[in-house]
Tab-separated table of C-alpha atoms in Angstrom:
chain	number	residue	atom	x	y	z
A	1	MET	CA	-27.957	-22.447	-14.417
A	2	GLU	CA	-25.967	-25.558	-13.536
A	3	MET	CA	-24.780	-25.721	-9.954
A	4	GLY	CA	-21.027	-25.718	-9.384
A	5	ILE	CA	-19.373	-28.343	-7.206
A	6	PHE	CA	-18.465	-25.730	-4.585
A	7	ASP	CA	-21.601	-23.557	-4.534
A	8	GLY	CA	-22.157	-22.409	-0.948
A	9	VAL	CA	-18.655	-23.443	0.178
A	10	LEU	CA	-16.042	-21.069	1.607
A	11	LEU	CA	-12.316	-21.814	1.780
A	12	ALA	CA	-10.278	-19.367	3.868
A	13	SER	CA	-6.539	-19.599	3.293
A	14	ASP	CA	-3.613	-17.935	4.988
A	15	TYR	CA	-1.030	-16.381	2.653
A	16	ASP	CA	2.576	-16.489	3.936
A	17	GLY	CA	3.632	-20.059	4.675
A	18	THR	CA	0.394	-21.528	3.308
A	19	LEU	CA	-0.389	-20.204	-0.160
A	20	ARG	CA	3.082	-18.675	-0.594
A	21	GLY	CA	6.055	-20.831	0.370
A	22	SER	CA	9.807	-20.489	0.753
A	23	THR	CA	10.292	-19.305	-2.846
A	24	LEU	CA	8.158	-16.238	-1.976
A	25	LYS	CA	6.005	-17.047	-4.994
A	26	VAL	CA	2.555	-18.607	-5.291
A	27	LEU	CA	2.805	-21.845	-7.266
A	28	ASP	CA	0.969	-21.983	-10.593
A	29	ARG	CA	-0.694	-25.223	-9.469
A	30	ASP	CA	-2.202	-23.418	-6.473
A	31	LYS	CA	-3.394	-20.528	-8.652
A	32	GLU	CA	-5.005	-22.979	-11.075
A	33	ALA	CA	-6.687	-24.895	-8.242
A	34	ASN	CA	-7.930	-21.626	-6.765
A	35	ARG	CA	-9.348	-20.569	-10.136
A	36	TYR	CA	-11.083	-23.944	-10.498
A	37	PHE	CA	-12.554	-23.686	-6.990
A	38	GLN	CA	-14.044	-20.260	-7.715
A	39	ASP	CA	-15.246	-21.199	-11.211
A	40	GLN	CA	-17.115	-24.068	-9.554
A	41	GLY	CA	-18.967	-21.656	-7.272
A	42	GLY	CA	-16.618	-21.628	-4.259
A	43	ALA	CA	-15.815	-18.507	-2.239
A	44	PHE	CA	-12.037	-18.313	-1.784
A	45	VAL	CA	-11.185	-15.812	0.971
A	46	LEU	CA	-7.544	-15.033	1.572
A	47	THR	CA	-6.788	-14.326	5.241
A	48	THR	CA	-3.554	-12.599	6.191
A	49	GLY	CA	-1.937	-10.619	8.953
A	50	ARG	CA	-0.815	-8.133	6.318
A	51	SER	CA	-2.419	-4.732	5.889
A	52	TYR	CA	-3.870	-3.418	2.626
A	53	ALA	CA	-0.635	-1.499	1.970
A	54	ALA	CA	1.458	-4.623	2.551
A	55	PHE	CA	-0.643	-6.857	0.324
A	56	TYR	CA	-2.177	-5.000	-2.617
A	57	ARG	CA	0.801	-5.681	-4.913
A	58	GLN	CA	0.664	-9.429	-4.268
A	59	ALA	CA	-3.134	-9.474	-4.585
A	60	ARG	CA	-2.909	-8.309	-8.202
A	61	GLU	CA	-1.107	-11.551	-9.074
A	62	LEU	CA	-3.826	-13.811	-7.649
A	63	PRO	CA	-7.252	-14.939	-8.890
A	64	LEU	CA	-9.305	-13.318	-6.127
A	65	ASP	CA	-13.027	-12.945	-6.864
A	66	TYR	CA	-13.874	-12.266	-3.218
A	67	PRO	CA	-12.746	-9.718	-0.605
A	68	THR	CA	-9.657	-10.402	1.506
A	69	LEU	CA	-9.500	-10.651	5.302
A	70	LEU	CA	-6.612	-8.411	6.372
A	71	SER	CA	-4.749	-7.562	9.581
A	72	ASN	CA	-5.581	-10.864	11.301
A	73	GLY	CA	-9.312	-10.465	10.838
A	74	ALA	CA	-9.548	-6.759	11.643
A	75	THR	CA	-10.811	-5.741	8.201
A	76	PHE	CA	-12.552	-7.354	5.201
A	77	CYS	CA	-11.672	-5.494	2.031
A	78	GLU	CA	-11.997	-5.639	-1.756
A	79	MET	CA	-8.395	-5.511	-2.930
A	80	ASP	CA	-9.151	-4.157	-6.417
A	81	THR	CA	-11.240	-1.190	-5.253
A	82	GLY	CA	-10.105	-0.685	-1.657
A	83	LYS	CA	-13.751	-0.849	-0.503
A	84	THR	CA	-14.058	-2.017	3.109
A	85	ILE	CA	-16.903	-4.341	4.081
A	86	PHE	CA	-16.146	-4.341	7.807
A	87	THR	CA	-13.437	-3.030	10.127
A	88	HIS	CA	-12.694	-3.589	13.828
A	89	ASN	CA	-10.125	-1.135	15.184
A	90	LEU	CA	-8.055	-1.321	18.343
A	91	PRO	CA	-9.308	0.737	21.314
A	92	LEU	CA	-7.795	4.224	21.500
A	93	ARG	CA	-6.090	3.292	24.781
A	94	ALA	CA	-3.651	1.213	22.681
A	95	THR	CA	-1.518	4.329	22.115
A	96	GLY	CA	-0.673	4.677	25.806
A	97	ASP	CA	-0.391	0.943	26.390
A	98	MET	CA	2.076	0.476	23.517
A	99	ALA	CA	4.078	3.525	24.596
A	100	GLU	CA	4.467	1.852	27.992
A	101	VAL	CA	5.523	-1.437	26.384
A	102	ALA	CA	8.017	0.322	24.107
A	103	ALA	CA	9.579	2.169	27.038
A	104	SER	CA	10.057	-1.092	28.940
A	105	TYR	CA	11.441	-2.953	25.906
A	106	PRO	CA	13.635	-0.552	23.902
A	107	ASN	CA	14.902	-3.374	21.669
A	108	VAL	CA	11.391	-4.292	20.518
A	109	ALA	CA	9.917	-2.548	17.477
A	110	CYS	CA	6.302	-1.407	17.401
A	111	GLU	CA	4.561	-1.293	14.020
A	112	THR	CA	1.050	0.160	13.846
A	113	TYR	CA	-1.449	-0.003	10.992
A	114	TYR	CA	-3.636	2.980	10.119
A	115	GLY	CA	-5.543	3.121	6.870
A	116	GLU	CA	-3.118	2.240	4.089
A	117	GLU	CA	-0.023	3.317	6.053
A	118	ILE	CA	2.397	1.476	8.324
A	119	TYR	CA	4.046	3.403	11.179
A	120	CYS	CA	6.933	2.197	13.319
A	121	PHE	CA	8.695	3.110	16.567
A	122	GLN	CA	12.071	1.630	17.550
A	123	PRO	CA	12.605	-0.240	14.230
A	124	ASN	CA	15.097	-3.100	14.405
A	125	GLU	CA	16.495	-5.859	12.192
A	126	HIS	CA	13.220	-7.770	12.418
A	127	THR	CA	11.406	-4.692	11.085
A	128	GLN	CA	13.703	-4.613	8.065
A	129	ASP	CA	13.166	-8.334	7.487
A	130	HIS	CA	9.413	-7.850	7.717
A	131	MET	CA	9.425	-4.917	5.285
A	132	LYS	CA	11.415	-7.004	2.833
A	133	LEU	CA	8.935	-9.859	3.196
A	134	VAL	CA	5.865	-7.700	2.587
A	135	GLU	CA	7.607	-5.418	0.061
A	136	SER	CA	6.485	-2.298	1.864
A	137	SER	CA	7.823	0.623	3.904
A	138	TYR	CA	6.997	2.474	7.114
A	139	ILE	CA	6.851	5.967	8.574
A	140	GLU	CA	8.970	6.273	11.723
A	141	CYS	CA	7.534	8.189	14.682
A	142	PRO	CA	6.708	7.658	18.390
A	143	PRO	CA	3.351	6.046	19.306
A	144	GLU	CA	1.778	9.285	20.541
A	145	GLN	CA	2.347	10.892	17.116
A	146	MET	CA	0.858	8.027	15.120
A	147	PRO	CA	-2.665	8.654	13.772
A	148	THR	CA	-5.452	6.603	15.316
A	149	PRO	CA	-7.451	4.381	15.462
A	150	TRP	CA	-5.082	1.534	14.633
A	151	LEU	CA	-6.199	-1.658	12.945
A	152	LYS	CA	-3.506	-3.694	14.643
A	153	VAL	CA	-0.077	-3.550	16.233
A	154	LEU	CA	2.853	-5.745	15.267
A	155	LEU	CA	5.624	-6.113	17.851
A	156	GLU	CA	8.973	-7.315	16.495
A	157	GLY	CA	11.860	-8.637	18.555
A	158	GLU	CA	13.509	-11.638	20.148
A	159	ARG	CA	11.168	-14.440	21.172
A	160	GLN	CA	11.945	-14.177	24.895
A	161	ASP	CA	11.099	-10.465	24.978
A	162	LEU	CA	7.926	-10.982	22.967
A	163	ALA	CA	6.809	-13.845	25.211
A	164	GLU	CA	7.213	-11.554	28.234
A	165	ILE	CA	5.232	-8.812	26.483
A	166	GLN	CA	2.462	-11.247	25.544
A	167	LYS	CA	2.162	-12.339	29.166
A	168	LEU	CA	2.156	-8.708	30.345
A	169	ILE	CA	-0.514	-7.619	27.856
A	170	LEU	CA	-2.848	-10.539	28.537
A	171	SER	CA	-2.488	-10.274	32.316
A	172	ARG	CA	-2.919	-6.481	32.543
A	173	TRP	CA	-5.056	-5.626	29.532
A	174	GLY	CA	-6.575	-8.930	28.459
A	175	ASP	CA	-10.076	-7.435	28.448
A	176	PHE	CA	-9.066	-5.151	25.585
A	177	TYR	CA	-6.814	-7.185	23.312
A	178	GLU	CA	-6.039	-10.408	21.475
A	179	CYS	CA	-2.282	-11.061	21.462
A	180	ILE	CA	-0.871	-13.941	19.404
A	181	PHE	CA	2.307	-14.915	17.574
A	182	SER	CA	2.368	-15.002	13.788
A	183	SER	CA	6.016	-16.101	13.630
A	184	VAL	CA	8.981	-16.542	15.966
A	185	ASN	CA	9.808	-12.831	15.996
A	186	LEU	CA	6.371	-11.275	15.354
A	187	LEU	CA	3.659	-10.739	17.971
A	188	GLU	CA	0.261	-9.481	16.758
A	189	LEU	CA	-2.139	-7.277	18.721
A	190	THR	CA	-5.785	-6.749	17.720
A	191	GLY	CA	-8.929	-5.739	19.569
A	192	LYS	CA	-10.667	-8.165	21.915
A	193	ASN	CA	-12.364	-10.981	19.987
A	194	VAL	CA	-10.800	-9.745	16.748
A	195	HIS	CA	-8.913	-12.601	15.115
A	196	LYS	CA	-9.002	-14.722	11.985
A	197	GLY	CA	-11.632	-17.068	13.418
A	198	ALA	CA	-14.167	-14.331	14.134
A	199	GLY	CA	-13.268	-12.612	10.869
A	200	VAL	CA	-13.859	-15.715	8.762
A	201	LEU	CA	-17.272	-16.321	10.342
A	202	GLU	CA	-18.270	-12.677	9.799
A	203	ALA	CA	-17.059	-12.892	6.190
A	204	ALA	CA	-19.030	-16.116	5.676
A	205	LYS	CA	-22.179	-14.451	7.012
A	206	HIS	CA	-21.661	-11.519	4.638
A	207	LEU	CA	-21.226	-13.918	1.708
A	208	GLY	CA	-24.205	-16.064	2.688
A	209	VAL	CA	-22.203	-19.202	3.459
A	210	ALA	CA	-23.390	-21.446	6.303
A	211	PRO	CA	-20.782	-22.212	9.012
A	212	GLU	CA	-20.946	-25.950	8.255
A	213	HIS	CA	-19.503	-25.240	4.798
A	214	VAL	CA	-16.549	-23.129	5.976
A	215	TYR	CA	-13.059	-24.642	5.659
A	216	CYS	CA	-9.747	-23.053	6.620
A	217	VAL	CA	-6.055	-23.679	6.029
A	218	GLY	CA	-3.142	-21.990	7.792
A	219	ASP	CA	0.333	-22.619	9.136
A	220	ASN	CA	0.920	-20.556	12.294
A	221	ASP	CA	-0.450	-19.705	15.737
A	222	ASN	CA	-2.433	-16.715	14.454
A	223	ASP	CA	-4.287	-19.125	12.130
A	224	LEU	CA	-5.463	-21.404	14.946
A	225	PRO	CA	-8.619	-19.382	15.765
A	226	MET	CA	-9.945	-19.885	12.225
A	227	LEU	CA	-8.792	-23.510	12.044
A	228	ARG	CA	-10.790	-24.212	15.209
A	229	THR	CA	-13.959	-22.600	13.830
A	230	ALA	CA	-13.836	-24.437	10.485
A	231	ARG	CA	-15.803	-27.566	9.546
A	232	ILE	CA	-12.324	-28.942	8.828
A	233	GLY	CA	-9.119	-27.108	9.653
A	234	PHE	CA	-6.129	-27.923	7.456
A	235	ALA	CA	-2.449	-27.290	8.252
A	236	PRO	CA	0.605	-27.668	6.014
A	237	GLU	CA	2.922	-30.522	6.874
A	238	GLY	CA	5.753	-29.412	9.173
A	239	SER	CA	4.073	-26.124	10.139
A	240	VAL	CA	3.718	-24.584	13.596
A	241	ALA	CA	-0.050	-25.107	13.457
A	242	ALA	CA	0.424	-28.786	12.623
A	243	SER	CA	2.592	-29.216	15.734
A	244	ARG	CA	0.106	-27.767	18.248
A	245	GLY	CA	-1.846	-30.942	18.912
A	246	GLU	CA	-5.057	-29.557	17.427
A	247	ARG	CA	-7.539	-31.771	15.563
A	248	LEU	CA	-6.407	-30.728	12.093
A	249	GLU	CA	-6.047	-32.466	8.754
A	250	ILE	CA	-2.446	-32.299	7.542
A	251	VAL	CA	-1.850	-31.483	3.873
A	252	ARG	CA	1.140	-30.850	1.617
A	253	ASP	CA	3.329	-27.897	2.543
A	254	ALA	CA	3.347	-24.555	0.724
A	255	ASP	CA	6.222	-25.585	-1.536
A	256	HIS	CA	4.295	-28.612	-2.802
A	257	GLY	CA	0.759	-27.369	-3.476
A	258	CYS	CA	-0.829	-26.892	-0.065
A	259	VAL	CA	-3.968	-25.125	-1.281
A	260	GLU	CA	-4.239	-27.406	-4.303
A	261	ASN	CA	-4.239	-30.372	-1.892
A	262	VAL	CA	-7.033	-28.844	0.201
A	263	ILE	CA	-9.170	-28.230	-2.883
A	264	GLU	CA	-8.571	-31.827	-4.014
A	265	ILE	CA	-9.918	-33.021	-0.661
A	266	LEU	CA	-12.929	-30.705	-0.844
A	267	LYS	CA	-13.681	-31.877	-4.393
A	268	GLU	CA	-13.907	-35.460	-3.158
A	269	ARG	CA	-16.201	-34.284	-0.381
A	270	TYR	CA	-18.599	-32.244	-2.538
A	271	GLN	CA	-18.602	-33.642	-6.063
A	272	ASN	CA	-21.367	-36.185	-5.387
A	273	ARG	CA	-23.623	-34.192	-3.076
């Protein structure tokens, strides 16, 4: 059988702000490039902070031959069957820790992810905006009534409050959690050493791809761990990730074929090997 250009190559791409731009649609040119990449033997792994419940509708519209890395690297899942390849839950102590945070910051919402459900305490306008973005819904209840273990926590509020919470969590409970922004008003909490970087490397190992053939593209702070672990990390022009002073290759933004641009670059790199 003839070898494809991208045999043994993995491209991990963020979704919101990278594959999907301001129109809230994935461009046909990116879908076509993705299909070409996979037809040529490449492993395209979508990486997102979204849960299974918040992404399965969108996944049906994409050419995804490989499992998806969900909840900021906490779980690797086949979107068509729901089969989980690996999962890393938050420690059970998260219930009490988040109850303490919520009591100190009554204006900050606390979303938790359990199985295919999203739960929320103290929902606010940022919660409604997030639900609209992910086209999903939540069950409202206090942290102590939410089923456990959680895959991740999403804290939603004003940037100043979230920055204070991030500092509090990392200073008091940094041995238990990763805590990183995914947008101005969203702060993500996963278990220690659970992030997109670790998730991509674990996914690559599962798929039999060597680390030196792993490439990543993403636009925000929660993408930086995987961009740092990649052979080459790519960031869309004008993105938060592109502004962080990291050693990244800048590509077109999500409204102008970001993923297509990355695949063009990888084709030049691999077509004559």
